[in-house]
Amino acid sequence: MEDLLSRSTPIKMCAPMVRYSKLPFRMLVREYGCDVAFTPMIIADSFVHSAKARDNEFTTCAGDRPLIVQFAAKTAEELSTAAQYVAPFCDAVDLNCGCPQRWAIKECYGCYMLNRPELVADMVRQTKSNANLPVTIKIRVCEDMRKTVDLVQRAERAGVEWITVHGRTVKQRTEPVDYDSIRQVVDSVSIPVFANGDITQLSHVDDICSRTGARGVMAARGILSNPCMFAGHSQTTLDCVQKWVDISLSTGIQFTTFHHHLMYMLEKIHSKADRQVFNTLASVASVLDFLEVNYGIK
């Protein structure tokens, strides 16, 4: 990770995405200029107490690096214990302080942590010490930016490796990203900060880093619909679709995940009529037949 952070060019990251940023998709985006990939958010408590959860929620391979494992946790013990399980197989763990969903906040996860800066700092400190592993955090901004600055400065003093900032508040979904708030975070700490929100093409990377002072960017919806975005492609290429098919068939991915990824990737390629047909397909065989007939993908 030190070599990566010492680079002079912006670092490009694939965001943690529930159901989607699993090993097969991480393998795909690494083919197209993605520097760092995150696992989906994993509930630390379940991960610690259930071998089945560990087997289901975390898979990796030799080429899956640099890798950050993201956890949702509510205590330092939960996070540090979960981190010890994955420490041999990843480069850092990330504490989710940015999930805005109601269920997460109700369970004291995600954006709930934005109002618990002392707890976040303690979780960072203990996990870094007990797991001997770098710790990062991903946040949303608060309506009162003084609270955001207090949180990130406490995290920095606790030894957090870097901070990823989604430039929206917990209540915002499709509103424009507030890049000025990300700049404010950058100016308030001396550790690397990464910008997240509405990054949908390669040209955005330099623009947003220049505007915010961020060390790099994290893409979510943009890279989900165009996994080859960081390689400079304006939309998913058929070569990328072919690689996704090959990776999926070789890893035995669940059909629903395989199909949903293709629905996102092909959205701008399909005609409206083709999209309606493709989205209702119900088997791997029918999807493969469709891709071969319409795009020559086998």
Short mmCIF file of C-alpha atoms in Angstrom, two decimals:
data_model
loop_
_atom_site.label_atom_id
_atom_site.label_comp_id
_atom_site.label_asym_id
_atom_site.label_seq_id
_atom_site.Cartn_x
_atom_site.Cartn_y
_atom_site.Cartn_z
CA MET A 1 0.00 0.00 0.00
CA GLU A 2 2.90 2.37 0.68
CA ASP A 3 4.08 2.02 -2.92
CA LEU A 4 0.59 2.82 -4.16
CA LEU A 5 0.23 5.89 -1.94
CA SER A 6 3.64 7.17 -3.02
CA ARG A 7 2.51 7.40 -6.63
CA SER A 8 2.17 10.85 -8.16
CA THR A 9 -0.93 9.99 -10.20
CA PRO A 10 -4.47 9.73 -8.78
CA ILE A 11 -5.45 6.37 -7.30
CA LYS A 12 -8.61 4.81 -8.72
CA MET A 13 -10.76 2.65 -6.46
CA CYS A 14 -13.82 0.44 -6.83
CA ALA A 15 -16.30 1.12 -4.03
CA PRO A 16 -17.78 -1.39 -1.61
CA MET A 17 -21.17 -2.31 -3.11
CA VAL A 18 -23.58 -4.71 -1.42
CA ARG A 19 -24.00 -7.84 -3.60
CA TYR A 20 -21.88 -6.41 -6.39
CA SER A 21 -18.23 -5.80 -5.41
CA LYS A 22 -17.53 -9.48 -4.81
CA LEU A 23 -14.49 -11.35 -6.09
CA PRO A 24 -15.60 -11.91 -9.72
CA PHE A 25 -16.37 -8.22 -10.25
CA ARG A 26 -13.16 -7.17 -8.50
CA MET A 27 -11.24 -9.45 -10.87
CA LEU A 28 -12.94 -7.75 -13.81
CA VAL A 29 -12.29 -4.12 -12.84
CA ARG A 30 -8.65 -4.88 -12.07
CA GLU A 31 -8.31 -5.71 -15.79
CA TYR A 32 -9.26 -2.11 -16.61
CA GLY A 33 -7.14 0.22 -14.52
CA CYS A 34 -8.71 -0.12 -11.07
CA ASP A 35 -5.93 0.25 -8.49
CA VAL A 36 -7.76 -0.77 -5.30
CA ALA A 37 -10.97 -2.74 -4.77
CA PHE A 38 -13.23 -3.08 -1.74
CA THR A 39 -15.38 -6.00 -0.65
CA PRO A 40 -19.08 -5.38 -0.06
CA MET A 41 -19.90 -4.20 3.45
CA ILE A 42 -19.73 -7.14 5.87
CA ILE A 43 -21.49 -7.15 9.26
CA ALA A 44 -18.62 -7.72 11.68
CA ASP A 45 -20.68 -9.34 14.43
CA SER A 46 -22.06 -12.07 12.13
CA PHE A 47 -18.65 -12.53 10.53
CA VAL A 48 -17.01 -13.12 13.91
CA HIS A 49 -19.61 -15.53 15.25
CA SER A 50 -20.43 -17.60 12.17
CA ALA A 51 -18.06 -19.69 10.05
CA LYS A 52 -20.85 -19.90 7.46
CA ALA A 53 -20.97 -16.09 7.27
CA ARG A 54 -17.21 -15.94 6.84
CA ASP A 55 -17.35 -18.46 3.99
CA ASN A 56 -20.28 -16.70 2.30
CA GLU A 57 -19.17 -13.10 2.74
CA PHE A 58 -15.45 -13.21 2.05
CA THR A 59 -13.65 -14.86 -0.83
CA THR A 60 -10.42 -13.80 -2.48
CA CYS A 61 -7.55 -15.11 -4.57
CA ALA A 62 -3.88 -14.39 -5.22
CA GLY A 63 -4.56 -11.70 -7.84
CA ASP A 64 -7.13 -9.88 -5.74
CA ARG A 65 -4.81 -7.19 -4.34
CA PRO A 66 -4.66 -4.48 -3.17
CA LEU A 67 -7.84 -5.42 -1.33
CA ILE A 68 -9.72 -3.55 1.40
CA VAL A 69 -12.30 -5.44 3.45
CA GLN A 70 -15.12 -3.18 4.62
CA PHE A 71 -16.94 -3.91 7.85
CA ALA A 72 -19.97 -2.47 9.56
CA ALA A 73 -19.32 -2.62 13.29
CA LYS A 74 -20.58 -0.94 16.45
CA THR A 75 -17.75 -1.73 18.88
CA ALA A 76 -13.97 -1.78 18.73
CA GLU A 77 -13.97 -5.44 19.78
CA GLU A 78 -16.22 -6.43 16.87
CA LEU A 79 -14.11 -4.61 14.31
CA SER A 80 -10.71 -5.68 15.61
CA THR A 81 -11.75 -9.32 15.92
CA ALA A 82 -13.23 -9.39 12.42
CA ALA A 83 -10.09 -7.71 11.09
CA GLN A 84 -7.91 -10.45 12.57
CA TYR A 85 -9.76 -13.07 10.52
CA VAL A 86 -9.03 -11.31 7.21
CA ALA A 87 -5.63 -9.78 8.01
CA PRO A 88 -3.59 -12.43 6.14
CA PHE A 89 -5.65 -11.95 2.99
CA CYS A 90 -6.04 -8.19 2.57
CA ASP A 91 -4.15 -4.91 2.73
CA ALA A 92 -6.45 -2.98 5.10
CA VAL A 93 -9.89 -2.96 6.66
CA ASP A 94 -12.38 -0.15 6.29
CA LEU A 95 -14.99 0.97 8.82
CA ASN A 96 -18.25 1.94 7.15
CA CYS A 97 -19.34 5.31 8.51
CA GLY A 98 -21.29 6.30 5.42
CA CYS A 99 -24.18 3.89 4.79
CA PRO A 100 -27.33 6.09 4.88
CA GLN A 101 -29.91 3.29 4.91
CA ARG A 102 -32.38 3.38 7.77
CA TRP A 103 -31.84 -0.23 8.82
CA ALA A 104 -28.10 0.38 9.16
CA ILE A 105 -28.49 3.53 11.24
CA LYS A 106 -31.08 1.79 13.43
CA GLU A 107 -28.55 -0.97 14.08
CA CYS A 108 -25.86 1.63 14.96
CA TYR A 109 -23.93 1.09 11.72
CA GLY A 110 -22.93 3.36 8.85
CA CYS A 111 -23.92 7.00 9.20
CA TYR A 112 -24.78 6.43 12.85
CA MET A 113 -21.02 6.62 13.42
CA LEU A 114 -20.86 10.21 12.14
CA ASN A 115 -22.19 11.29 15.53
CA ARG A 116 -19.78 9.06 17.48
CA PRO A 117 -16.31 10.47 16.70
CA GLU A 118 -14.74 9.19 19.93
CA LEU A 119 -16.02 5.68 19.23
CA VAL A 120 -14.72 5.78 15.66
CA ALA A 121 -11.29 6.86 16.89
CA ASP A 122 -11.24 4.07 19.47
CA MET A 123 -12.25 1.50 16.84
CA VAL A 124 -9.47 2.65 14.54
CA ARG A 125 -6.90 2.64 17.33
CA GLN A 126 -7.74 -0.80 18.72
CA THR A 127 -8.13 -2.48 15.34
CA LYS A 128 -4.85 -1.13 14.05
CA SER A 129 -3.11 -2.38 17.19
CA ASN A 130 -4.80 -5.75 17.61
CA ALA A 131 -4.92 -6.81 13.96
CA ASN A 132 -1.63 -5.18 12.96
CA LEU A 133 -3.39 -3.92 9.85
CA PRO A 134 -4.04 -0.46 8.37
CA VAL A 135 -7.52 0.90 8.99
CA THR A 136 -9.43 3.29 6.73
CA ILE A 137 -12.87 4.86 7.08
CA LYS A 138 -15.53 5.85 4.56
CA ILE A 139 -17.86 8.67 5.55
CA ARG A 140 -20.58 10.99 4.36
CA VAL A 141 -20.40 14.66 5.27
CA CYS A 142 -22.49 16.17 8.05
CA GLU A 143 -24.78 19.13 7.49
CA ASP A 144 -22.57 20.92 10.03
CA MET A 145 -19.10 20.56 8.54
CA ARG A 146 -17.54 21.29 11.92
CA LYS A 147 -18.71 17.84 13.01
CA THR A 148 -17.13 16.27 9.94
CA VAL A 149 -13.82 18.04 10.57
CA ASP A 150 -13.86 16.95 14.23
CA LEU A 151 -14.51 13.33 13.20
CA VAL A 152 -11.72 13.12 10.61
CA GLN A 153 -9.20 14.87 12.84
CA ARG A 154 -9.94 12.47 15.70
CA ALA A 155 -9.60 9.55 13.29
CA GLU A 156 -6.29 10.91 12.05
CA ARG A 157 -4.92 11.18 15.58
CA ALA A 158 -6.03 7.58 16.17
CA GLY A 159 -3.91 6.45 13.24
CA VAL A 160 -6.40 6.00 10.38
CA GLU A 161 -4.58 5.32 7.09
CA TRP A 162 -6.88 7.35 4.85
CA ILE A 163 -10.42 8.65 4.60
CA THR A 164 -12.89 8.31 1.74
CA VAL A 165 -15.51 11.06 1.64
CA HIS A 166 -18.83 10.80 -0.14
CA GLY A 167 -19.79 14.42 -0.73
CA ARG A 168 -23.43 14.08 0.29
CA THR A 169 -25.19 14.11 3.65
CA VAL A 170 -27.12 11.19 5.11
CA LYS A 171 -30.40 12.62 3.74
CA GLN A 172 -29.14 13.19 0.21
CA ARG A 173 -29.32 10.66 -2.62
CA THR A 174 -29.34 12.22 -6.10
CA GLU A 175 -28.48 15.81 -5.17
CA PRO A 176 -25.24 17.17 -6.68
CA VAL A 177 -22.08 16.10 -4.86
CA ASP A 178 -20.62 18.84 -2.67
CA TYR A 179 -16.99 18.78 -3.75
CA ASP A 180 -16.24 21.84 -1.62
CA SER A 181 -16.99 19.77 1.47
CA ILE A 182 -14.47 17.16 0.32
CA ARG A 183 -11.91 19.95 -0.14
CA GLN A 184 -12.63 21.07 3.42
CA VAL A 185 -11.84 17.57 4.70
CA VAL A 186 -8.63 17.47 2.64
CA ASP A 187 -7.55 20.80 4.11
CA SER A 188 -8.23 19.68 7.68
CA VAL A 189 -6.01 16.56 7.76
CA SER A 190 -2.55 15.53 6.58
CA ILE A 191 -3.43 11.96 5.57
CA PRO A 192 -4.73 10.94 2.11
CA VAL A 193 -8.37 11.68 1.32
CA PHE A 194 -10.34 10.07 -1.51
CA ALA A 195 -13.36 11.59 -3.23
CA ASN A 196 -16.53 9.58 -3.80
CA GLY A 197 -19.69 10.53 -5.65
CA ASP A 198 -20.79 10.84 -9.31
CA ILE A 199 -17.56 9.60 -10.88
CA THR A 200 -18.74 8.12 -14.17
CA GLN A 201 -15.83 8.55 -16.60
CA LEU A 202 -12.05 8.69 -16.56
CA SER A 203 -11.93 12.44 -17.24
CA HIS A 204 -13.68 13.02 -13.92
CA VAL A 205 -10.71 11.61 -12.02
CA ASP A 206 -8.24 14.42 -12.68
CA ASP A 207 -10.97 17.07 -12.57
CA ILE A 208 -12.25 16.02 -9.16
CA CYS A 209 -8.78 15.50 -7.70
CA SER A 210 -7.78 18.96 -8.91
CA ARG A 211 -10.94 20.51 -7.50
CA THR A 212 -10.83 18.80 -4.11
CA GLY A 213 -7.15 18.07 -3.56
CA ALA A 214 -8.07 14.39 -3.09
CA ARG A 215 -5.41 11.72 -3.52
CA GLY A 216 -7.72 9.73 -5.74
CA VAL A 217 -11.33 8.72 -6.34
CA MET A 218 -13.75 5.93 -5.54
CA ALA A 219 -16.41 4.96 -8.09
CA ALA A 220 -19.59 3.02 -7.37
CA ARG A 221 -22.53 3.34 -9.77
CA GLY A 222 -20.25 4.58 -12.55
CA ILE A 223 -18.01 1.50 -12.47
CA LEU A 224 -20.98 -0.81 -11.95
CA SER A 225 -22.45 0.26 -15.29
CA ASN A 226 -19.05 0.59 -16.97
CA PRO A 227 -16.37 -1.67 -15.42
CA CYS A 228 -13.81 -0.49 -18.00
CA MET A 229 -14.38 3.18 -17.11
CA PHE A 230 -10.93 3.65 -15.56
CA ALA A 231 -9.34 2.42 -18.80
CA GLY A 232 -10.88 5.39 -20.61
CA HIS A 233 -13.90 3.75 -22.23
CA SER A 234 -17.09 5.84 -22.32
CA GLN A 235 -19.29 2.76 -22.03
CA THR A 236 -18.85 -0.95 -21.42
CA THR A 237 -17.03 -2.59 -24.31
CA LEU A 238 -17.99 -5.99 -25.73
CA ASP A 239 -14.51 -7.17 -24.77
CA CYS A 240 -15.35 -6.30 -21.16
CA VAL A 241 -18.67 -8.16 -21.40
CA GLN A 242 -16.84 -11.20 -22.78
CA LYS A 243 -14.38 -11.10 -19.88
CA TRP A 244 -17.27 -10.88 -17.41
CA VAL A 245 -18.86 -13.97 -18.97
CA ASP A 246 -15.56 -15.86 -18.83
CA ILE A 247 -14.89 -14.89 -15.20
CA SER A 248 -18.45 -15.70 -14.15
CA LEU A 249 -18.48 -19.12 -15.77
CA SER A 250 -15.08 -19.99 -14.31
CA THR A 251 -16.02 -18.94 -10.76
CA GLY A 252 -19.55 -20.36 -10.67
CA ILE A 253 -21.17 -17.06 -9.67
CA GLN A 254 -24.88 -17.10 -8.80
CA PHE A 255 -27.13 -16.46 -11.79
CA THR A 256 -28.87 -13.44 -10.28
CA THR A 257 -25.56 -11.66 -9.68
CA PHE A 258 -24.23 -12.65 -13.12
CA HIS A 259 -27.40 -11.37 -14.80
CA HIS A 260 -27.74 -8.16 -12.80
CA HIS A 261 -24.17 -7.12 -13.59
CA LEU A 262 -24.88 -7.61 -17.28
CA MET A 263 -28.07 -5.57 -17.00
CA TYR A 264 -26.00 -2.66 -15.74
CA MET A 265 -23.18 -3.17 -18.25
CA LEU A 266 -25.44 -3.42 -21.30
CA GLU A 267 -27.88 -0.66 -20.38
CA LYS A 268 -26.37 1.85 -22.83
CA ILE A 269 -25.74 -0.77 -25.50
CA HIS A 270 -29.17 -2.42 -25.67
CA SER A 271 -32.05 -1.01 -27.65
CA LYS A 272 -35.15 -0.51 -25.53
CA ALA A 273 -36.73 -3.64 -26.98
CA ASP A 274 -33.59 -5.74 -26.38
CA ARG A 275 -33.34 -4.44 -22.83
CA GLN A 276 -36.88 -5.55 -22.06
CA VAL A 277 -36.16 -9.03 -23.39
CA PHE A 278 -32.76 -9.38 -21.74
CA ASN A 279 -33.89 -8.24 -18.32
CA THR A 280 -36.52 -11.00 -18.16
CA LEU A 281 -34.15 -13.86 -19.00
CA ALA A 282 -34.10 -16.49 -16.27
CA SER A 283 -31.16 -18.83 -16.90
CA VAL A 284 -27.48 -18.78 -17.75
CA ALA A 285 -28.20 -20.64 -20.98
CA SER A 286 -30.75 -18.06 -22.15
CA VAL A 287 -28.37 -15.20 -21.33
CA LEU A 288 -25.51 -16.85 -23.23
CA ASP A 289 -27.76 -17.49 -26.22
CA PHE A 290 -28.86 -13.86 -26.24
CA LEU A 291 -25.30 -12.56 -26.04
CA GLU A 292 -24.11 -14.84 -28.85
CA VAL A 293 -26.99 -14.00 -31.21
CA ASN A 294 -26.92 -10.24 -30.59
CA TYR A 295 -23.24 -9.50 -29.89
CA GLY A 296 -21.21 -12.54 -30.93
CA ILE A 297 -20.20 -13.20 -27.33
CA LYS A 298 -19.73 -16.85 -26.44
#
